[in-house]
Every structure is written in C-alpha cells, then in structure tokens.
Short mmCIF file of C-alpha atoms and ligand atoms in Angstrom, two decimals:
data_model
loop_
_atom_site.label_atom_id
_atom_site.label_comp_id
_atom_site.label_asym_id
_atom_site.label_seq_id
_atom_site.Cartn_x
_atom_site.Cartn_y
_atom_site.Cartn_z
CA MET A 1 41.98 121.93 -46.81
CA ASN A 2 39.92 120.52 -49.64
CA SER A 3 40.47 121.36 -53.20
CA THR A 4 38.12 121.56 -56.06
CA GLY A 5 39.86 118.71 -57.84
CA THR A 6 37.92 115.41 -58.49
CA ASP A 7 40.66 113.45 -56.52
CA ASP A 8 39.52 115.09 -53.23
CA PRO A 9 35.60 115.26 -53.27
CA VAL A 10 33.55 116.24 -50.40
CA ILE A 11 32.19 112.91 -49.39
CA ILE A 12 28.50 112.82 -48.15
CA VAL A 13 27.22 109.78 -46.30
CA GLY A 14 23.57 109.52 -46.79
CA SER A 15 21.32 110.28 -49.80
CA GLY A 16 18.15 111.50 -47.86
CA ILE A 17 17.00 115.02 -47.91
CA ILE A 18 19.90 116.35 -45.91
CA GLY A 19 22.64 114.67 -47.85
CA LEU A 20 21.11 115.46 -51.21
CA ALA A 21 20.28 119.07 -50.36
CA THR A 22 23.96 119.56 -49.29
CA ALA A 23 25.14 117.95 -52.49
CA TRP A 24 22.99 120.30 -54.61
CA HIS A 25 24.20 123.44 -52.78
CA LEU A 26 27.98 122.23 -53.10
CA SER A 27 27.41 121.48 -56.77
CA MET A 28 26.10 125.04 -57.33
CA ARG A 29 29.35 126.20 -55.85
CA GLY A 30 31.37 124.12 -58.29
CA ARG A 31 32.59 121.61 -55.62
CA SER A 32 33.36 118.07 -56.49
CA VAL A 33 30.94 115.79 -54.49
CA LEU A 34 30.51 112.08 -54.02
CA VAL A 35 27.34 110.87 -52.33
CA ILE A 36 27.41 107.28 -50.88
CA ASP A 37 24.56 105.37 -49.49
CA GLN A 38 24.38 101.81 -47.96
CA GLU A 39 21.25 100.65 -49.86
CA THR A 40 18.82 101.51 -52.74
CA PRO A 41 17.09 104.97 -52.30
CA THR A 42 14.00 103.37 -50.92
CA GLY A 43 15.63 102.77 -47.60
CA SER A 44 15.80 106.33 -46.58
CA ALA A 45 13.29 107.90 -44.15
CA SER A 46 13.09 110.87 -46.62
CA ARG A 47 11.43 108.93 -49.41
CA GLY A 48 8.36 107.85 -47.65
CA ASN A 49 7.45 110.66 -45.23
CA ALA A 50 4.23 112.73 -45.40
CA GLY A 51 5.78 115.42 -47.55
CA ILE A 52 4.34 118.32 -45.56
CA LEU A 53 6.54 121.40 -45.23
CA SER A 54 5.16 122.63 -41.93
CA LEU A 55 7.00 125.89 -41.56
CA GLY A 56 7.60 126.78 -37.89
CA HIS A 57 6.94 123.24 -36.77
CA PRO A 58 7.79 123.09 -33.08
CA PRO A 59 10.31 120.44 -31.94
CA LEU A 60 9.17 117.25 -30.43
CA THR A 61 10.24 118.65 -26.96
CA GLN A 62 7.15 120.84 -26.47
CA PRO A 63 6.13 121.77 -23.03
CA GLY A 64 4.03 118.82 -21.69
CA ALA A 65 4.98 116.39 -24.54
CA SER A 66 6.80 114.00 -22.25
CA ILE A 67 3.83 113.78 -19.88
CA LYS A 68 1.34 113.25 -22.67
CA GLY A 69 3.57 110.71 -24.20
CA LEU A 70 3.74 108.81 -20.91
CA ARG A 71 -0.16 108.67 -20.86
CA TRP A 72 -0.14 107.51 -24.42
CA MET A 73 2.31 104.69 -23.77
CA PHE A 74 -0.46 102.53 -22.11
CA ASN A 75 -2.57 102.82 -25.13
CA ARG A 76 -1.36 100.66 -28.11
CA ASN A 77 -3.63 102.68 -30.58
CA SER A 78 -2.10 105.96 -29.59
CA PRO A 79 0.01 108.00 -31.96
CA PHE A 80 3.12 107.69 -29.63
CA TRP A 81 4.48 104.45 -28.41
CA ILE A 82 7.65 103.27 -26.79
CA ARG A 83 8.58 99.61 -27.65
CA PRO A 84 9.58 98.33 -24.05
CA ARG A 85 13.21 97.36 -23.72
CA LEU A 86 15.90 97.29 -21.03
CA ASP A 87 18.39 99.81 -22.45
CA PRO A 88 20.19 102.26 -20.28
CA LYS A 89 20.68 104.52 -23.40
CA LEU A 90 16.92 104.69 -23.84
CA LEU A 91 16.25 105.52 -20.19
CA GLN A 92 18.98 108.34 -20.37
CA TRP A 93 17.44 109.60 -23.57
CA LEU A 94 13.92 109.68 -22.04
CA LEU A 95 15.07 111.42 -18.98
CA ASN A 96 16.87 114.13 -20.90
CA PHE A 97 13.98 114.42 -23.42
CA HIS A 98 11.66 115.07 -20.43
CA ARG A 99 14.18 117.69 -19.08
CA HIS A 100 14.03 119.62 -22.51
CA CYS A 101 10.21 119.71 -22.55
CA ARG A 102 10.20 123.33 -21.30
CA ARG A 103 8.93 126.57 -22.59
CA ASP A 104 12.23 128.35 -22.35
CA HIS A 105 13.87 125.65 -24.37
CA LEU A 106 11.08 126.00 -27.01
CA GLU A 107 11.29 129.82 -27.13
CA ALA A 108 15.10 129.52 -27.47
CA CYS A 109 15.09 127.28 -30.44
CA MET A 110 12.00 128.60 -32.39
CA PRO A 111 13.80 131.57 -34.07
CA ALA A 112 16.41 129.47 -35.76
CA LEU A 113 14.01 126.71 -36.68
CA SER A 114 11.62 129.19 -38.21
CA GLU A 115 14.42 130.81 -40.14
CA LEU A 116 15.57 127.54 -41.50
CA GLY A 117 11.99 126.68 -42.50
CA ALA A 118 11.39 130.03 -44.25
CA GLN A 119 14.66 129.69 -46.17
CA SER A 120 13.85 126.18 -47.22
CA ILE A 121 10.59 127.02 -48.93
CA GLY A 122 12.48 129.42 -51.07
CA TRP A 123 15.08 126.70 -52.02
CA TYR A 124 12.28 124.20 -52.81
CA GLU A 125 10.57 126.73 -55.19
CA GLN A 126 14.00 127.27 -56.92
CA MET A 127 14.73 123.41 -57.13
CA VAL A 128 11.40 122.46 -58.33
CA ARG A 129 11.29 125.21 -61.04
CA ASP A 130 14.97 125.23 -62.32
CA HIS A 131 15.01 121.44 -62.57
CA SER A 132 11.30 120.84 -63.53
CA ILE A 133 10.86 118.39 -60.75
CA ASP A 134 7.53 116.62 -61.07
CA CYS A 135 6.53 115.88 -57.45
CA HIS A 136 2.90 117.10 -57.07
CA TRP A 137 4.28 120.33 -55.61
CA ASP A 138 1.46 122.30 -53.97
CA ARG A 139 1.73 125.82 -52.40
CA ARG A 140 -1.80 125.92 -50.98
CA GLY A 141 -0.48 125.15 -47.47
CA TRP A 142 -1.75 122.64 -44.99
CA LEU A 143 -4.59 122.16 -42.50
CA ASP A 144 -4.40 121.42 -38.77
CA VAL A 145 -7.79 119.63 -38.59
CA CYS A 146 -9.57 119.22 -35.10
CA ARG A 147 -12.47 117.08 -34.01
CA SER A 148 -12.90 118.76 -30.59
CA GLU A 149 -13.20 122.38 -29.45
CA PRO A 150 -10.35 122.02 -26.95
CA ALA A 151 -8.04 120.80 -29.72
CA LEU A 152 -9.12 123.76 -31.93
CA GLU A 153 -8.46 126.09 -29.12
CA GLN A 154 -5.01 124.60 -28.53
CA ALA A 155 -4.36 124.72 -32.40
CA ARG A 156 -5.46 128.46 -32.37
CA ARG A 157 -2.78 129.25 -29.60
CA THR A 158 -0.12 127.51 -31.53
CA ALA A 159 -1.05 129.41 -34.63
CA GLU A 160 -0.85 132.72 -32.72
CA MET A 161 2.68 131.75 -31.39
CA LEU A 162 3.72 130.99 -35.04
CA LYS A 163 2.39 134.39 -36.23
CA GLY A 164 4.90 135.81 -33.94
CA HIS A 165 7.58 133.96 -36.09
CA GLY A 166 6.11 135.26 -39.38
CA PHE A 167 3.92 132.40 -40.39
CA ASP A 168 0.30 133.39 -41.39
CA SER A 169 -2.68 131.13 -40.67
CA THR A 170 -6.58 131.30 -40.75
CA VAL A 171 -9.00 129.69 -38.44
CA LEU A 172 -11.80 127.76 -40.39
CA GLU A 173 -14.86 127.23 -38.10
CA ASN A 174 -18.61 126.91 -38.65
CA GLY A 175 -18.53 124.83 -41.82
CA ARG A 176 -15.61 126.88 -43.51
CA LEU A 177 -13.48 123.71 -43.53
CA GLN A 178 -16.01 121.70 -45.46
CA GLU A 179 -16.63 124.58 -47.84
CA LEU A 180 -12.88 124.57 -48.65
CA ASP A 181 -12.64 120.74 -48.67
CA PRO A 182 -15.93 118.71 -48.69
CA ALA A 183 -13.97 115.42 -48.06
CA TYR A 184 -14.11 116.37 -44.27
CA ARG A 185 -16.86 115.17 -42.10
CA ASP A 186 -19.50 117.64 -40.81
CA ASP A 187 -18.89 116.76 -37.03
CA LEU A 188 -15.55 118.43 -36.81
CA ALA A 189 -14.78 121.58 -34.77
CA GLY A 190 -12.72 123.15 -37.49
CA ALA A 191 -9.16 123.66 -38.64
CA VAL A 192 -6.26 126.12 -38.74
CA ARG A 193 -4.88 126.69 -42.30
CA TYR A 194 -1.22 127.57 -42.72
CA GLU A 195 -0.95 129.35 -46.07
CA ASP A 196 2.72 129.79 -46.26
CA SER A 197 3.54 126.06 -46.43
CA ALA A 198 3.62 123.47 -49.16
CA THR A 199 3.10 119.63 -49.75
CA MET A 200 4.64 117.30 -52.26
CA ASP A 201 5.54 113.64 -52.97
CA PRO A 202 8.98 113.34 -51.15
CA SER A 203 10.13 110.34 -53.15
CA ALA A 204 9.49 112.04 -56.53
CA PHE A 205 11.20 115.19 -55.32
CA LEU A 206 14.26 113.46 -54.11
CA HIS A 207 14.42 111.55 -57.25
CA GLY A 208 14.37 114.79 -59.24
CA LEU A 209 16.88 116.35 -57.01
CA GLU A 210 19.22 113.54 -57.31
CA GLN A 211 18.92 113.67 -61.16
CA ALA A 212 19.61 117.45 -61.02
CA CYS A 213 22.73 116.88 -58.75
CA ARG A 214 23.93 114.16 -61.30
CA ASP A 215 23.49 116.66 -64.18
CA ARG A 216 25.69 119.01 -62.26
CA GLY A 217 28.50 116.31 -61.88
CA VAL A 218 27.73 114.96 -58.45
CA ARG A 219 28.65 111.28 -58.33
CA PHE A 220 26.51 108.72 -56.51
CA ASP A 221 27.18 105.28 -55.17
CA HIS A 222 24.11 103.59 -53.72
CA GLN A 223 25.81 100.34 -53.03
CA ALA A 224 28.33 101.70 -50.64
CA ARG A 225 28.23 101.25 -46.84
CA LEU A 226 30.62 103.30 -44.68
CA GLU A 227 32.28 101.01 -42.28
CA ARG A 228 34.84 103.31 -40.86
CA VAL A 229 35.99 106.93 -40.90
CA GLN A 230 39.76 107.29 -41.32
CA LEU A 231 41.46 109.93 -39.35
CA GLY A 232 44.95 111.56 -39.67
CA ASP A 233 46.33 114.08 -37.29
CA HIS A 234 43.12 115.53 -35.80
CA ALA A 235 41.68 115.62 -39.33
CA ILE A 236 39.69 113.51 -41.76
CA SER A 237 41.75 111.52 -44.24
CA GLY A 238 39.24 109.17 -45.88
CA ILE A 239 36.58 106.48 -45.46
CA HIS A 240 36.68 102.74 -45.58
CA LEU A 241 33.69 100.96 -47.12
CA GLU A 242 32.18 97.56 -46.16
CA ASP A 243 33.24 96.18 -49.49
CA GLY A 244 36.87 96.87 -48.80
CA ARG A 245 37.36 100.07 -50.72
CA ASN A 246 39.24 103.05 -49.21
CA ILE A 247 38.46 106.66 -50.61
CA ALA A 248 40.72 109.48 -49.47
CA CYS A 249 39.00 112.86 -48.71
CA SER A 250 39.52 115.81 -46.57
CA SER A 251 35.91 116.85 -46.07
CA LEU A 252 33.26 114.41 -44.96
CA LEU A 253 29.62 115.15 -44.14
CA VAL A 254 27.73 112.46 -42.06
CA ALA A 255 24.12 112.90 -43.08
CA ALA A 256 23.12 109.19 -42.19
CA GLY A 257 19.91 109.87 -40.46
CA ILE A 258 19.42 107.56 -37.44
CA TRP A 259 22.55 105.67 -38.32
CA SER A 260 24.49 108.86 -37.73
CA SER A 261 24.92 108.08 -34.04
CA GLN A 262 26.83 104.90 -34.74
CA VAL A 263 29.12 106.54 -37.19
CA ALA A 264 29.77 109.40 -34.83
CA SER A 265 30.45 107.32 -31.79
CA SER A 266 33.00 105.13 -33.79
CA ILE A 267 35.27 108.25 -33.82
CA GLY A 268 34.33 109.48 -30.21
CA ILE A 269 31.48 111.78 -30.77
CA LYS A 270 28.23 111.56 -28.82
CA ILE A 271 25.09 112.05 -30.79
CA PRO A 272 22.29 110.51 -28.48
CA MET A 273 19.41 109.71 -30.75
CA GLN A 274 16.41 107.37 -30.66
CA ALA A 275 14.76 105.99 -33.74
CA ALA A 276 11.20 106.98 -34.01
CA ARG A 277 9.42 104.81 -36.39
CA GLY A 278 6.55 106.16 -38.58
CA TYR A 279 4.40 104.53 -41.15
CA HIS A 280 2.63 105.36 -44.38
CA LEU A 281 -0.27 103.88 -46.37
CA GLN A 282 -0.90 104.92 -49.89
CA LEU A 283 -4.59 104.76 -50.78
CA ARG A 284 -6.89 105.17 -53.74
CA LEU A 285 -10.38 106.38 -52.85
CA ASP A 286 -13.64 105.87 -54.85
CA SER A 287 -15.18 108.95 -53.12
CA SER A 288 -13.57 112.41 -53.56
CA MET A 289 -10.23 112.84 -51.76
CA PRO A 290 -9.13 115.73 -49.60
CA CYS A 291 -7.49 118.32 -51.87
CA ILE A 292 -5.19 120.07 -49.43
CA GLY A 293 -2.61 118.46 -47.16
CA SER A 294 -3.43 118.29 -43.40
CA VAL A 295 -2.58 116.92 -40.03
CA LEU A 296 -5.53 115.33 -38.19
CA ASN A 297 -4.78 117.02 -34.79
CA GLU A 298 -5.90 114.48 -32.13
CA SER A 299 -4.41 111.49 -33.90
CA CYS A 300 -1.25 113.07 -35.44
CA VAL A 301 -2.03 111.41 -38.73
CA ALA A 302 -0.83 113.44 -41.78
CA VAL A 303 -2.92 113.41 -45.00
CA THR A 304 -1.21 114.20 -48.27
CA PRO A 305 -2.93 114.25 -51.68
CA MET A 306 -0.39 112.83 -54.29
CA GLY A 307 -1.90 112.90 -57.82
CA ASP A 308 -4.81 110.30 -57.86
CA GLN A 309 -3.68 108.86 -54.53
CA LEU A 310 -3.67 109.92 -50.85
CA ARG A 311 -1.04 109.15 -48.34
CA LEU A 312 -1.66 108.59 -44.69
CA ALA A 313 1.34 108.95 -42.61
CA GLY A 314 2.04 108.89 -38.93
CA THR A 315 2.64 107.20 -35.50
CA LEU A 316 5.76 107.77 -33.57
CA GLU A 317 7.17 104.57 -32.18
CA ILE A 318 10.42 104.83 -30.21
CA THR A 319 12.07 101.50 -31.09
CA SER A 320 15.30 99.85 -31.87
CA ILE A 321 16.48 100.31 -35.50
CA ASN A 322 15.88 96.59 -36.48
CA ALA A 323 12.54 96.02 -34.68
CA PRO A 324 9.86 94.50 -36.91
CA ILE A 325 7.05 96.70 -38.31
CA SER A 326 3.72 96.81 -36.65
CA ARG A 327 0.73 95.92 -38.80
CA ARG A 328 -1.54 97.22 -36.10
CA ARG A 329 0.00 100.74 -36.37
CA LEU A 330 -0.55 100.63 -40.17
CA ASP A 331 -4.26 99.62 -39.73
CA GLN A 332 -4.53 102.25 -37.09
CA LEU A 333 -3.89 105.10 -39.64
CA VAL A 334 -7.06 104.38 -41.47
CA ARG A 335 -9.13 103.85 -38.33
CA ALA A 336 -7.89 107.34 -37.17
CA ALA A 337 -8.47 108.98 -40.46
CA SER A 338 -12.09 107.68 -40.78
CA LEU A 339 -12.91 109.93 -37.82
CA TYR A 340 -12.18 113.04 -39.97
CA ILE A 341 -12.53 112.02 -43.65
CA ARG A 342 -15.72 110.70 -45.32
CA ASP A 343 -15.81 107.19 -46.67
CA ILE A 344 -12.08 106.54 -46.27
CA ASP A 345 -12.44 102.99 -44.63
CA GLY A 346 -13.35 101.55 -48.11
CA ALA A 347 -10.17 102.91 -49.80
CA THR A 348 -7.90 100.61 -51.75
CA ARG A 349 -4.46 100.14 -50.37
CA GLU A 350 -1.71 100.77 -52.88
CA GLY A 351 1.33 100.64 -50.81
CA GLU A 352 2.82 100.75 -47.31
CA TRP A 353 6.13 101.93 -45.77
CA ALA A 354 7.92 102.39 -42.58
CA GLY A 355 10.87 104.76 -41.87
CA LEU A 356 12.94 105.87 -38.90
CA ARG A 357 12.98 109.54 -37.79
CA PRO A 358 16.35 110.51 -36.18
CA CYS A 359 15.43 112.13 -32.75
CA THR A 360 17.86 113.81 -30.43
CA TRP A 361 16.83 114.24 -26.78
CA ASP A 362 16.70 118.00 -26.97
CA GLY A 363 14.42 117.80 -29.93
CA ILE A 364 16.50 119.83 -32.35
CA PRO A 365 18.94 118.90 -35.11
CA VAL A 366 22.71 118.55 -35.10
CA ILE A 367 24.05 120.99 -37.70
CA GLY A 368 27.78 121.76 -37.63
CA GLY A 369 31.48 120.86 -37.70
CA VAL A 370 33.40 118.82 -35.16
CA PRO A 371 35.82 121.30 -33.61
CA TRP A 372 38.53 118.75 -32.73
CA ILE A 373 38.47 116.90 -36.20
CA ASP A 374 39.20 119.08 -39.25
CA GLY A 375 37.02 118.48 -42.23
CA LEU A 376 34.31 116.36 -40.28
CA PHE A 377 30.70 117.66 -40.37
CA ILE A 378 27.50 116.23 -39.07
CA ALA A 379 23.87 117.03 -40.06
CA THR A 380 21.27 114.85 -38.60
CA GLY A 381 18.52 114.69 -35.81
CA HIS A 382 15.77 116.49 -37.77
CA ALA A 383 13.13 114.17 -36.36
CA MET A 384 9.74 115.31 -37.72
CA MET A 385 11.12 118.36 -39.51
CA GLY A 386 13.57 116.90 -41.93
CA MET A 387 11.73 117.74 -45.17
CA THR A 388 10.77 121.16 -43.83
CA LEU A 389 14.24 122.18 -42.93
CA GLY A 390 16.25 120.07 -45.37
CA PRO A 391 17.17 122.66 -48.13
CA ALA A 392 18.26 125.33 -45.63
CA THR A 393 20.24 122.71 -43.63
CA GLY A 394 22.00 121.79 -46.91
CA ARG A 395 22.84 125.52 -47.57
CA VAL A 396 24.29 125.89 -44.10
CA MET A 397 26.32 122.82 -44.43
CA ALA A 398 27.59 123.78 -47.84
CA ASP A 399 28.60 127.20 -46.20
CA LEU A 400 30.34 125.36 -43.34
CA ILE A 401 32.17 122.93 -45.66
CA THR A 402 33.36 125.76 -47.93
CA GLY A 403 34.55 128.16 -45.10
CA THR A 404 31.68 130.68 -45.65
CA ASP A 405 29.74 132.36 -42.76
CA PRO A 406 26.16 130.90 -42.65
CA ASP A 407 24.92 134.02 -41.24
CA LEU A 408 22.54 132.18 -38.80
CA ASP A 409 22.89 131.60 -35.10
CA LEU A 410 23.73 127.89 -34.95
CA SER A 411 24.79 127.83 -31.37
CA MET A 412 21.97 125.49 -30.26
CA PHE A 413 22.67 122.91 -33.03
CA THR A 414 26.38 122.26 -32.57
CA ALA A 415 27.76 118.90 -33.18
CA ASP A 416 29.81 118.88 -29.95
CA ARG A 417 27.01 119.92 -27.62
CA PHE A 418 26.50 116.25 -26.32
CA GLY A 419 30.32 115.78 -25.65
CA ARG A 420 32.55 112.87 -26.43
CA ALA A 421 31.36 109.20 -26.66
C1 FAD B 501 6.22 108.71 -41.26
C2 FAD B 501 6.96 109.90 -41.35
C3 FAD B 501 6.48 111.13 -41.76
C4 FAD B 501 7.22 112.17 -41.92
N1 FAD B 501 6.67 113.40 -42.38
C5 FAD B 501 7.37 114.44 -42.47
C6 FAD B 501 6.76 115.70 -42.91
O1 FAD B 501 5.61 115.74 -43.39
N2 FAD B 501 7.56 116.86 -43.07
C7 FAD B 501 8.88 116.74 -42.60
O2 FAD B 501 9.46 117.90 -42.68
N3 FAD B 501 9.46 115.76 -42.07
C8 FAD B 501 8.72 114.55 -42.02
N4 FAD B 501 9.34 113.44 -41.49
C9 FAD B 501 10.64 113.47 -40.98
C10 FAD B 501 11.68 113.33 -42.21
O3 FAD B 501 11.33 112.16 -43.11
C11 FAD B 501 13.03 113.11 -41.56
O4 FAD B 501 13.45 114.01 -40.74
C12 FAD B 501 14.09 113.09 -42.76
O5 FAD B 501 13.72 112.23 -43.85
C13 FAD B 501 15.57 112.74 -42.23
O6 FAD B 501 16.37 112.82 -43.33
P1 FAD B 501 17.81 112.49 -43.22
O7 FAD B 501 18.47 112.75 -44.52
O8 FAD B 501 18.50 112.96 -42.00
O9 FAD B 501 17.91 110.82 -43.09
P2 FAD B 501 17.40 109.64 -43.93
O10 FAD B 501 16.44 110.08 -44.91
O11 FAD B 501 17.08 108.47 -43.13
O12 FAD B 501 18.68 109.25 -44.83
C14 FAD B 501 19.92 108.66 -44.30
C15 FAD B 501 20.54 107.84 -45.39
O13 FAD B 501 21.84 107.54 -44.78
C16 FAD B 501 22.12 106.18 -45.34
N5 FAD B 501 23.13 105.47 -44.52
C17 FAD B 501 23.03 105.40 -43.09
N6 FAD B 501 24.03 104.80 -42.72
C18 FAD B 501 24.91 104.59 -43.77
C19 FAD B 501 26.20 104.06 -43.91
N7 FAD B 501 26.91 103.45 -42.87
N8 FAD B 501 26.79 104.00 -45.10
C20 FAD B 501 26.15 104.59 -46.17
N9 FAD B 501 24.87 105.04 -46.09
C21 FAD B 501 24.29 105.14 -44.89
C22 FAD B 501 20.73 105.42 -45.30
O14 FAD B 501 20.55 104.33 -46.19
C23 FAD B 501 19.78 106.57 -45.63
O15 FAD B 501 19.45 106.54 -47.09
C24 FAD B 501 8.62 112.18 -41.46
C25 FAD B 501 9.21 111.01 -41.09
C26 FAD B 501 8.35 109.78 -41.00
C27 FAD B 501 9.03 108.59 -40.58
#
C-alpha cells in the first residue's frame, strides 16, 4: 500500500477538472501527490468549456437521443454531427450508444449523477471561498431558453423530472424572461430557470485550484507525457514517461480525459470512448450582454457571461482525436445565438477554442479502481458533465485511493464494466 512519504506519491495523469479535484481532496488529507500532464494547461477540455454547473444534467444517452442524432447527421449546421470514417470501434460505439438510449437506463443512473452534482456545488463553494479563486463565480443559476412552444413544453417536463431529484426550477413565460434578462429577443417562447446551479470561467477556476493545490504541497509537471504504465505482480509499480524518466508509485489515477482509453487499453482494460469535439467563441458585445448563463434549447449553444465578455460554447462532433477543427462550426455558434439574443451578430471575437469531451457508450462516467490491478484507479468519461460532477468525483476518487468508503452507490460507474481490452 501507499505510504504518505514523498517517495511514494499518488500519481495523477491529467490536470483537467477530474485530476485537479482529486489532487485537491488528497492534499486535504495530507497525501503526497504528483500531477503530470502532457502539455501546457490550455490543452485540457476542462479549460475552455461553457462553465455551467447544470446539476441533474441527464446523460447523453437520453431516450430518443440516438434517433434525433441520426436525423441531425444529415444537417451540417446541426448541434450534433458525426465525422464519417470507416472505423469498427465507432460503429460498435454507436450501436451500444443507441442501445443505452432507454428510459430505464436514464432512471437507473439519475440518482447517483444527481447526488454527485449536488455534492459538487458544495465543494465548489468551499474551493472558491477558501482559496479566494477569482473566476466570475455566479450562483444565480442558468436558463434553458426556448424559441418554440414544443421545446418549452419538453423543457418543462425535464424540469419536473429534475424536481424529483431535488433540483428547483421556475418556468418563465409571457415576457418574464425578458424582464429578468432584456438581452433576449421578444419572439421566444420562454425559459426554465434552474436556481440551484452556478456558472464560472473554468480556466480561471482551474488556475486558482491548481495554485491552491501547489500551496498545499501538490507537485505538478506539465511537460510530462505518460508513455507506459509499469506493472508488478497484479499491482502498479510506476510509470514511464516519454522523456525517458521512470517514476515509482503504488497508486496511480488515470484522469486523462479522452486519452484515458489509450492508457487503459495499453494495460488490458477496455474503456470504449469517442471524442465529442465542442467549440467556444469568446465575444465582446457593444449592446447589453445576457447577465445569467443559459443554454439555447433548440441549438444546444451554451451562453456564459464572464466579466465583460460572453462565451458561446457548443456543438457535439463525434470525431477522431486529431481531426482538424471546423470553422463552419465556430461560425454556427453566432448564427444560432442570434436567433435568441439581440444584436449578437456584430460582436467582436476575442478568442476561439476547441476541446474533446470523453464520451462512453452508456453515457455515464467511469469512476473506480481496477479490481485485478492493485493501486490503479480510473476517472473519465464525464462527457458534457465534467465540470458539474468534477469536485464530487475527486472526493470519491480520494476516498477510493485512501481506502475510505465513498458512501455512494458507484455500481453503474465501475472501471471494469466494459471488460478487458
Ligand atoms: C465545448 C464544451 C463545453 C462544455 N461545457 C460544459 C459545461 O458547461 N458544464 C460541464 O459540466 N461540462 C462541460 N463540458 C464537459 C467538460 O469540459 C468535460 O467533461 C471535462 O472537462 C473533462 O475533464 P477531464 O479532467 O476528464 O479531461 P480533460 O479536461 O480533457 O483533461 C485531461 C488531461 O489529461 C492530459 N493527458 C492526456 N493524456 C496524457 C498522457 N498520456 N500523459 C500526460 N497527460 C495526459 C491532457 O493533456 C489533459 O490536460 C464541456 C465540454 C466542451 C468540449
């Protein structure tokens, strides 16, 4: 077993939200931690996302999602797109994804996802407060904004379902949305407001959390690419880095986002994931900006105020990891937003970004240890929910690594549920 000495740190591969949150929880327990990452922090999916903590967010595998996705596939401007490629792994993933788009699967995973979300918001409050993290933290919730009556009706049904999991919401109709936020156009059907949630600038938050971890003694190496996991007798013995270094350890957490599949399969563990690319545009508006974060329902574009700038984030493009980014998709963010927000077409573009969501075929994360390899833990596959579930996932991982009972039913999230590679 691991000791608390610096010569046997817990090694975490990946400095995204999952790796950093785990490092923070372990440091609070006095554990020695080394976080490695293969590139500068800007490469992580966690740094450029929309920063909306949408508590109770259902997984991608909602009933009907695969059929809707199939229809969208033939429209290059749709929020969802699959970049065509002949890949048996992609076909297998799509088939299994379709099989999981069922109501019973949704009902089975919602309690644990809701619990992780509810716990995360508490941890965020503590992290932001205790470490004075300056990240435009805003607890006014977020809005699910709908152009059409059928979309609002569907949003109302989702809100009712989430009330059953403890998340409050209010329906805003008949001009109440524009009273709350005059930046929205008059011709919209309305919105559902989720009051329990929050928004923030994820990059600023992660920067602050990394600094907090450093202050507590966590070591970071952002120029270190894991090349190989070293195994002893059914146990972790260390890692080998691309630059030739070997580091011994008896506890290893793979929190490497979409790249976790490759790491896992190199040691015989199957984590079937597809990369779902998303984009963001950072805008400066001459007119007044929306003041509360939102998701534009029909186009799935997220809108997040960050100080004097506005972030538009969205699109879900199933693609290979190294595929080139699509300028058309970036432009589509503004086109879609202009159907909801006044005068946004003339906004100045201050920045753009693309990142890869790690998506399992059952729509839910992998959170657990590998039963046949002592000291090996995996936390990935958070798809569209990584920021929302990150701090609680980190707490659970810290529990598992330190041999504490996480007191949460994790049976759906196990790392060995897909079998051996
Ligand atoms: C456009 C977009 C918008 C989103 N909006 C939201 C939102 O509003 N709310 C929400 O909850 N979620 C959102 N998400 C999802 C969220 O960003 C992800 O679920 C989350 O960031 C995944 O975090 P992670 O730590 O698992 O992976 P990552 O953030 O990808 O981090 C993995 C890290 O591992 C490192 N790594 C990989 N391989 C190696 C290796 N071999 N050696 C060393 N290091 C390695 C990488 O460099 C990377 O830094 C969004 C995602 C996108 C793309």
